[in-house]
Short mmCIF file of C-alpha atoms in Angstrom, two decimals:
data_model
loop_
_atom_site.label_atom_id
_atom_site.label_comp_id
_atom_site.label_asym_id
_atom_site.label_seq_id
_atom_site.Cartn_x
_atom_site.Cartn_y
_atom_site.Cartn_z
CA UNK X 186 -72.44 22.60 40.44
CA UNK X 187 -68.76 21.91 39.69
CA UNK X 188 -67.70 18.69 37.52
CA UNK X 189 -64.52 17.07 36.93
CA UNK X 190 -63.95 17.47 33.12
CA UNK X 191 -60.68 16.06 31.71
CA UNK X 192 -59.14 18.44 29.03
CA UNK X 193 -56.28 16.52 27.42
CA UNK X 194 -52.93 15.59 27.95
CA UNK X 195 -53.21 15.03 31.95
CA UNK X 196 -55.00 18.11 32.57
CA UNK X 197 -58.78 18.53 34.07
CA UNK X 198 -60.54 21.45 34.92
CA UNK X 199 -63.15 21.80 38.12
CA UNK X 200 -66.14 23.72 35.86
CA UNK X 201 -69.27 24.76 36.77
CA UNK X 202 -72.66 23.49 35.37
CA UNK X 203 -76.08 24.09 35.99
CA UNK X 204 -77.89 21.68 38.12
CA UNK X 205 -79.65 19.25 36.52
CA UNK X 206 -83.58 18.64 36.31
CA UNK X 207 -85.25 15.33 35.06
CA UNK X 208 -87.53 15.19 32.41
CA UNK X 209 -89.70 12.75 31.48
CA UNK X 210 -88.18 9.12 32.48
CA UNK X 211 -85.15 10.98 34.24
CA UNK X 212 -84.23 10.86 37.73
CA UNK X 213 -81.16 13.02 39.19
CA UNK X 214 -78.86 11.23 41.81
CA UNK X 215 -77.34 13.10 44.33
CA UNK X 216 -73.62 11.67 43.90
CA UNK X 217 -72.20 10.08 47.54
CA UNK X 218 -69.07 8.57 45.76
CA UNK X 219 -67.91 8.49 42.34
CA UNK X 220 -65.15 6.04 41.78
CA UNK X 221 -61.54 6.28 39.87
CA UNK X 222 -61.33 3.61 37.23
CA UNK X 223 -58.08 2.78 35.19
CA UNK X 224 -60.21 3.65 31.75
CA UNK X 225 -60.49 7.38 33.00
CA UNK X 226 -56.48 7.47 32.27
CA UNK X 227 -57.33 7.23 28.32
CA UNK X 228 -59.66 10.47 28.75
CA UNK X 229 -57.17 12.48 31.01
CA UNK X 230 -54.15 11.59 29.13
CA UNK X 231 -55.60 11.36 25.16
CA UNK X 232 -53.80 14.80 23.22
CA UNK X 233 -55.92 17.72 23.30
CA UNK X 234 -57.08 17.69 19.57
CA UNK X 235 -58.51 13.88 20.41
CA UNK X 236 -62.33 13.89 20.59
CA UNK X 237 -63.76 13.29 23.92
CA UNK X 238 -64.55 9.76 23.09
CA UNK X 239 -64.03 6.09 24.05
CA UNK X 240 -62.64 3.83 21.44
CA UNK X 241 -65.63 3.32 19.29
CA UNK X 242 -67.94 5.87 20.67
CA UNK X 243 -69.67 9.39 18.92
CA UNK X 244 -67.58 12.15 20.41
CA UNK X 245 -69.13 14.57 22.01
CA UNK X 246 -67.81 18.28 21.55
CA UNK X 247 -68.92 19.71 24.64
CA UNK X 248 -67.21 19.67 28.42
CA UNK X 249 -68.24 16.50 29.65
CA UNK X 250 -67.91 15.29 33.19
CA UNK X 251 -65.84 12.23 34.17
CA UNK X 252 -66.87 9.94 36.06
CA UNK X 253 -68.61 6.38 35.37
CA UNK X 254 -68.62 4.75 38.66
CA UNK X 255 -71.57 6.70 39.92
CA UNK X 256 -73.15 5.90 43.53
CA UNK X 257 -75.45 7.98 45.23
CA UNK X 258 -79.56 8.69 46.50
CA UNK X 259 -82.05 9.59 44.09
CA UNK X 260 -82.86 13.18 44.58
CA UNK X 261 -85.43 13.83 42.37
CA UNK X 262 -88.03 11.95 39.45
CA UNK X 263 -89.09 13.38 36.57
CA UNK X 264 -92.50 12.51 34.81
CA UNK X 265 -93.42 8.76 33.42
CA UNK X 266 -90.76 7.16 36.06
CA UNK X 267 -92.94 4.38 37.72
CA UNK X 268 -92.50 4.04 41.72
CA UNK X 269 -90.72 0.56 40.89
CA UNK X 270 -87.90 2.06 39.11
CA UNK X 271 -87.28 5.23 41.57
CA UNK X 272 -88.33 6.45 44.79
CA UNK X 273 -86.67 9.97 46.20
CA UNK X 274 -84.11 8.91 48.76
CA UNK X 275 -83.19 5.23 47.23
CA UNK X 276 -79.77 4.43 47.40
CA UNK X 277 -78.88 3.58 43.85
CA UNK X 278 -75.70 2.49 42.01
CA UNK X 279 -75.83 2.98 38.04
CA UNK X 280 -75.68 1.32 35.10
CA UNK X 281 -73.41 3.72 33.06
CA UNK X 282 -74.72 3.15 29.54
CA UNK X 283 -77.83 4.09 27.60
CA UNK X 284 -79.06 2.73 24.55
CA UNK X 285 -81.79 2.79 22.20
CA UNK X 286 -83.55 0.62 25.40
CA UNK X 287 -85.93 -1.09 23.00
CA UNK X 288 -83.58 -3.84 20.99
CA UNK X 289 -82.68 -7.19 22.53
CA UNK X 290 -79.51 -6.05 23.76
CA UNK X 291 -80.98 -3.39 25.73
CA UNK X 292 -83.70 -5.22 26.76
CA UNK X 293 -81.43 -7.98 28.66
CA UNK X 294 -79.36 -5.28 30.44
CA UNK X 295 -76.89 -4.83 27.92
CA UNK X 296 -77.49 -1.45 26.88
CA UNK X 297 -73.78 -0.69 26.20
CA UNK X 298 -74.14 -3.56 23.17
CA UNK X 299 -76.82 -1.48 21.17
CA UNK X 300 -76.40 -1.06 17.32
CA UNK X 301 -79.60 1.14 16.67
CA UNK X 302 -78.11 4.66 18.31
CA UNK X 303 -75.20 6.06 19.05
CA UNK X 304 -74.63 4.48 22.92
CA UNK X 305 -74.09 7.24 25.90
CA UNK X 306 -71.28 6.51 28.06
CA UNK X 307 -71.56 8.24 31.55
CA UNK X 308 -68.51 9.65 32.41
CA UNK X 309 -67.55 9.47 28.89
CA UNK X 310 -69.55 11.06 25.99
CA UNK X 311 -72.22 12.09 28.62
CA UNK X 312 -72.01 13.89 31.78
CA UNK X 313 -70.81 11.10 34.87
CA UNK X 314 -70.18 11.33 38.55
CA UNK X 315 -67.76 13.55 39.31
CA UNK X 316 -69.84 16.19 40.49
CA UNK X 317 -72.69 16.73 42.90
CA UNK X 318 -75.40 15.54 40.94
CA UNK X 319 -75.70 12.87 38.14
CA UNK X 320 -78.91 13.18 35.16
CA UNK X 321 -79.70 9.76 34.26
CA UNK X 322 -82.78 7.71 32.65
CA UNK X 323 -84.41 5.81 35.49
CA UNK X 324 -84.14 2.21 33.63
CA UNK X 325 -79.86 2.97 34.32
CA UNK X 326 -80.34 2.45 38.43
CA UNK X 327 -79.19 -0.34 39.88
CA UNK X 328 -80.43 -0.48 43.81
CA UNK X 329 -77.78 -0.69 46.01
CA UNK X 330 -78.34 -2.86 49.51
CA UNK X 331 -77.90 -1.41 52.57
CA UNK X 332 -75.33 -3.50 53.38
CA UNK X 333 -73.00 -1.72 50.92
CA UNK X 334 -71.42 1.24 51.55
CA UNK X 335 -71.78 3.91 48.81
CA UNK X 336 -67.79 3.87 47.80
CA UNK X 337 -68.40 -0.42 47.52
CA UNK X 338 -71.17 0.56 45.45
CA UNK X 339 -68.98 2.64 43.13
CA UNK X 340 -66.43 0.07 42.57
CA UNK X 341 -69.22 -2.96 41.68
CA UNK X 342 -70.50 0.07 38.96
CA UNK X 343 -67.61 -0.67 36.91
CA UNK X 344 -63.78 -2.26 37.98
CA UNK X 345 -65.20 -4.27 40.53
CA UNK X 346 -68.65 -5.34 38.46
CA UNK X 347 -66.31 -5.92 35.11
CA UNK X 348 -63.88 -8.39 37.38
CA UNK X 349 -66.73 -10.52 38.60
CA UNK X 350 -68.16 -10.41 34.81
CA UNK X 351 -65.52 -11.67 33.54
CA UNK X 352 -65.11 -14.53 36.14
CA UNK X 353 -68.49 -15.25 35.35
CA UNK X 354 -68.16 -15.63 31.93
CA UNK X 355 -65.07 -17.87 32.29
CA UNK X 356 -67.51 -20.67 34.41
CA UNK X 357 -65.15 -19.90 37.16
CA UNK X 358 -65.11 -22.83 39.84
CA UNK X 359 -63.33 -23.88 43.35
CA UNK X 360 -61.58 -26.71 40.67
CA UNK X 361 -59.60 -24.10 38.76
CA UNK X 362 -56.17 -22.08 39.13
CA UNK X 363 -56.67 -19.06 37.39
CA UNK X 364 -53.58 -16.59 36.52
CA UNK X 365 -54.50 -13.43 36.52
CA UNK X 366 -52.41 -10.54 34.87
CA UNK X 367 -52.13 -6.76 36.17
CA UNK X 368 -53.15 -6.84 40.02
CA UNK X 369 -54.48 -2.47 39.48
CA UNK X 370 -58.07 -2.45 40.71
CA UNK X 371 -59.57 -4.34 38.42
CA UNK X 372 -57.08 -7.78 38.46
CA UNK X 373 -57.04 -6.79 42.58
CA UNK X 374 -60.91 -7.17 42.46
CA UNK X 375 -60.93 -10.33 40.55
CA UNK X 376 -58.28 -11.60 42.76
CA UNK X 377 -61.13 -11.03 45.55
CA UNK X 378 -63.72 -12.56 43.78
CA UNK X 379 -61.77 -15.72 42.18
CA UNK X 380 -61.03 -16.16 45.69
CA UNK X 381 -64.65 -16.16 47.06
CA UNK X 382 -65.58 -18.60 44.53
CA UNK X 383 -63.18 -21.15 45.67
CA UNK X 384 -60.36 -20.88 42.84
CA UNK X 385 -56.84 -20.85 43.22
CA UNK X 386 -55.26 -17.62 42.15
CA UNK X 387 -51.78 -16.82 40.66
CA UNK X 388 -51.79 -13.11 40.70
CA UNK X 389 -48.65 -11.22 38.27
CA UNK X 390 -47.86 -7.85 38.20
CA UNK X 391 -44.12 -5.81 38.04
CA UNK X 392 -45.09 -3.56 40.82
CA UNK X 393 -44.07 -5.18 44.22
CA UNK X 394 -46.87 -2.78 46.32
CA UNK X 395 -49.39 -4.51 44.04
CA UNK X 396 -47.96 -7.91 44.53
CA UNK X 397 -48.14 -7.52 48.22
CA UNK X 398 -52.00 -6.18 48.33
CA UNK X 399 -52.77 -9.45 45.87
CA UNK X 400 -51.17 -11.88 48.84
CA UNK X 401 -53.75 -9.78 51.35
CA UNK X 402 -56.58 -10.40 49.25
CA UNK X 403 -56.13 -14.00 49.23
CA UNK X 404 -53.59 -14.78 46.21
CA UNK X 405 -52.14 -18.24 46.72
CA UNK X 406 -48.87 -17.25 44.56
CA UNK X 407 -47.52 -13.94 43.04
CA UNK X 408 -44.99 -13.86 40.51
CA UNK X 409 -42.82 -10.43 38.98
CA UNK X 410 -42.87 -10.87 35.40
CA UNK X 411 -40.43 -8.01 35.57
CA UNK X 412 -38.17 -10.71 37.43
CA UNK X 413 -39.35 -14.01 35.77
CA UNK X 414 -40.40 -15.78 32.94
CA UNK X 415 -44.18 -15.89 34.13
CA UNK X 416 -45.25 -18.43 31.40
CA UNK X 417 -42.46 -20.95 33.01
CA UNK X 418 -43.42 -19.58 36.38
CA UNK X 419 -47.08 -20.63 36.17
CA UNK X 420 -45.89 -24.01 34.42
CA UNK X 421 -43.88 -24.88 37.27
CA UNK X 422 -46.57 -23.57 40.12
CA UNK X 423 -48.82 -26.16 38.12
CA UNK X 424 -47.02 -29.32 37.82
CA UNK X 425 -46.50 -28.82 34.17
CA UNK X 426 -50.24 -28.28 33.43
CA UNK X 427 -50.01 -24.38 33.01
CA UNK X 428 -53.37 -22.08 34.34
CA UNK X 429 -57.04 -23.83 34.04
CA UNK X 430 -57.99 -19.94 33.08
CA UNK X 431 -55.91 -16.61 32.27
CA UNK X 432 -57.43 -13.24 32.65
CA UNK X 433 -55.76 -10.42 31.30
CA UNK X 434 -56.39 -6.90 33.07
CA UNK X 435 -53.42 -5.40 31.73
CA UNK X 436 -53.94 -4.03 28.26
CA UNK X 437 -49.93 -5.09 27.61
CA UNK X 438 -49.59 -6.65 24.46
CA UNK X 439 -46.70 -8.73 26.25
CA UNK X 440 -48.53 -9.90 29.44
CA UNK X 441 -51.94 -10.64 26.76
CA UNK X 442 -49.50 -12.86 24.89
CA UNK X 443 -48.27 -14.44 28.11
CA UNK X 444 -51.26 -15.33 29.42
CA UNK X 445 -52.40 -17.23 26.26
CA UNK X 446 -49.27 -19.31 26.53
CA UNK X 447 -49.55 -19.97 30.14
CA UNK X 448 -53.30 -21.31 29.52
CA UNK X 449 -53.59 -25.35 29.70
CA UNK X 450 -54.78 -27.46 26.51
CA UNK X 451 -58.24 -26.67 26.48
CA UNK X 452 -57.91 -23.82 28.67
CA UNK X 453 -59.90 -20.52 28.90
CA UNK X 454 -58.32 -17.06 28.44
CA UNK X 455 -60.33 -13.77 28.93
CA UNK X 456 -59.27 -10.70 27.93
CA UNK X 457 -60.83 -7.23 29.95
CA UNK X 458 -58.24 -4.94 29.62
CA UNK X 459 -59.20 -2.03 27.48
CA UNK X 460 -56.94 -0.89 24.42
CA UNK X 461 -53.95 -1.88 23.43
CA UNK X 462 -52.90 -4.97 21.18
CA UNK X 463 -51.32 -8.31 20.92
CA UNK X 464 -50.23 -10.69 17.85
CA UNK X 465 -50.97 -14.12 18.37
CA UNK X 466 -49.67 -16.79 16.36
CA UNK X 467 -52.92 -18.60 15.92
CA UNK X 468 -51.64 -22.40 15.08
CA UNK X 469 -49.14 -23.08 18.52
CA UNK X 470 -50.84 -20.71 20.24
CA UNK X 471 -54.59 -21.54 19.86
CA UNK X 472 -55.69 -24.12 17.45
CA UNK X 473 -53.18 -26.93 18.42
CA UNK X 474 -53.94 -26.27 22.36
CA UNK X 475 -57.85 -26.16 21.35
CA UNK X 476 -58.08 -22.98 23.72
CA UNK X 477 -61.10 -20.94 24.01
CA UNK X 478 -60.46 -16.93 24.03
CA UNK X 479 -62.99 -14.81 25.30
CA UNK X 480 -63.46 -10.73 25.93
CA UNK X 481 -65.56 -9.13 28.40
CA UNK X 482 -66.72 -5.89 28.44
CA UNK X 483 -68.36 -4.80 31.67
CA UNK X 484 -71.31 -6.67 32.80
CA UNK X 485 -75.37 -6.19 32.13
CA UNK X 486 -77.34 -4.37 34.94
CA UNK X 487 -78.84 -7.81 36.18
CA UNK X 488 -75.01 -8.78 36.72
CA UNK X 489 -74.32 -5.65 38.70
CA UNK X 490 -76.82 -6.47 41.20
CA UNK X 491 -75.71 -9.86 41.08
CA UNK X 492 -72.44 -8.91 42.04
CA UNK X 493 -73.68 -6.54 44.74
CA UNK X 494 -75.61 -9.36 46.34
CA UNK X 495 -72.50 -11.45 45.52
CA UNK X 496 -70.67 -9.28 48.05
CA UNK X 497 -73.25 -9.38 50.68
CA UNK X 498 -73.61 -12.87 50.69
CA UNK X 499 -70.07 -14.22 50.30
CA UNK X 500 -68.86 -11.18 52.80
CA UNK X 501 -66.72 -9.68 49.58
CA UNK X 502 -65.78 -6.06 50.82
CA UNK X 503 -65.12 -4.06 47.79
CA UNK X 504 -63.93 -0.97 49.95
CA UNK X 505 -60.81 -2.50 50.56
CA UNK X 506 -59.72 -2.03 47.25
CA UNK X 507 -59.73 1.67 47.77
CA UNK X 508 -56.39 3.36 48.82
CA UNK X 509 -57.13 6.74 48.51
CA UNK X 510 -60.58 8.84 49.47
CA UNK X 511 -60.84 12.46 48.03
CA UNK X 512 -62.95 15.39 47.62
CA UNK X 513 -63.80 16.56 44.06
CA UNK X 514 -61.94 20.09 44.92
CA UNK X 515 -58.68 17.40 45.07
CA UNK X 516 -59.06 16.05 41.68
CA UNK X 517 -56.02 17.26 40.42
CA UNK X 518 -54.13 15.76 42.96
CA UNK X 519 -55.93 12.53 42.70
CA UNK X 520 -55.71 12.33 39.29
CA UNK X 521 -51.91 12.80 39.27
CA UNK X 522 -51.66 10.08 41.63
CA UNK X 523 -53.46 7.35 40.05
CA UNK X 524 -51.73 8.25 36.58
CA UNK X 525 -48.57 6.43 38.27
CA UNK X 526 -50.80 3.37 38.12
CA UNK X 527 -48.77 2.42 41.55
CA UNK X 528 -50.94 2.31 44.25
CA UNK X 529 -54.85 0.84 44.96
CA UNK X 530 -57.83 2.42 43.72
CA UNK X 531 -59.48 6.08 44.36
CA UNK X 532 -63.00 7.28 45.02
CA UNK X 533 -64.35 10.98 45.04
CA UNK X 534 -66.70 11.11 48.34
CA UNK X 535 -69.30 13.51 47.88
#
């Protein structure tokens, strides 16, 4: 089979790999959709001398297939896989992490938080979904409901699931006004879910196309921080109270600080965007406003399944996030466009 491999400095190759064979406890998933995520760009843009790994993960010196939003059909099952875990032909998403499987984090569905072994992240330091087949442990599978497309499942497998998980941690409700900084795929999914949860949404981005899409996804107000002071704009839009909740998906240091400053007294601000930093003046920004800061890294396999159920039951359509659909042999063109971060989400249909 052929798989997309990031080679660094905005380069990629379509390399040939052996078709996988499942061992004990493993399954092979025939890919139907593999989403493109903003965190892919860290690997796509990395220097060629930098190891192929995400921050804090053990490096893999070998070429690894990209793609951590896998969705498809179980094609083969290895020994010791129970019928309750997987069946040939079953439609599945993948929770794209593997830890020791036995610690409290792993057993509660948070394998990415395992402290006992180096964590595998499929599509990063282990082969991912940008290929015809993906070999994973059966315990990483999350059933995909018939009402959802494979591309919707791919979105839920990271970008949309990440937005849902953050909103869930923030305990958002219909009483709240939330300001979402960044309207790329994760931020736009946050707008989509926050509206479905009943909140008032203020969407912020410097890109006019993304702000227009945010309106289409239900944003009550939009703000361009490039043309306005976003903190003052949010203050004005909330009658001087500021936002009950703020969410940063941008990884931009200025946006992160503005999100903190635009949060009301006793409010909650959540970091989601990977990488980068922020300088916080603790007393005026946090202590004297009784602010709660959260950091939310993706989701558990249980929350991934819950997100899919929410989409079906509340009629949220993750497919609306996709502006581009590609074949694997178009990967170079796909990532060149995605690297501009000016449009919506892309997915490989396989």
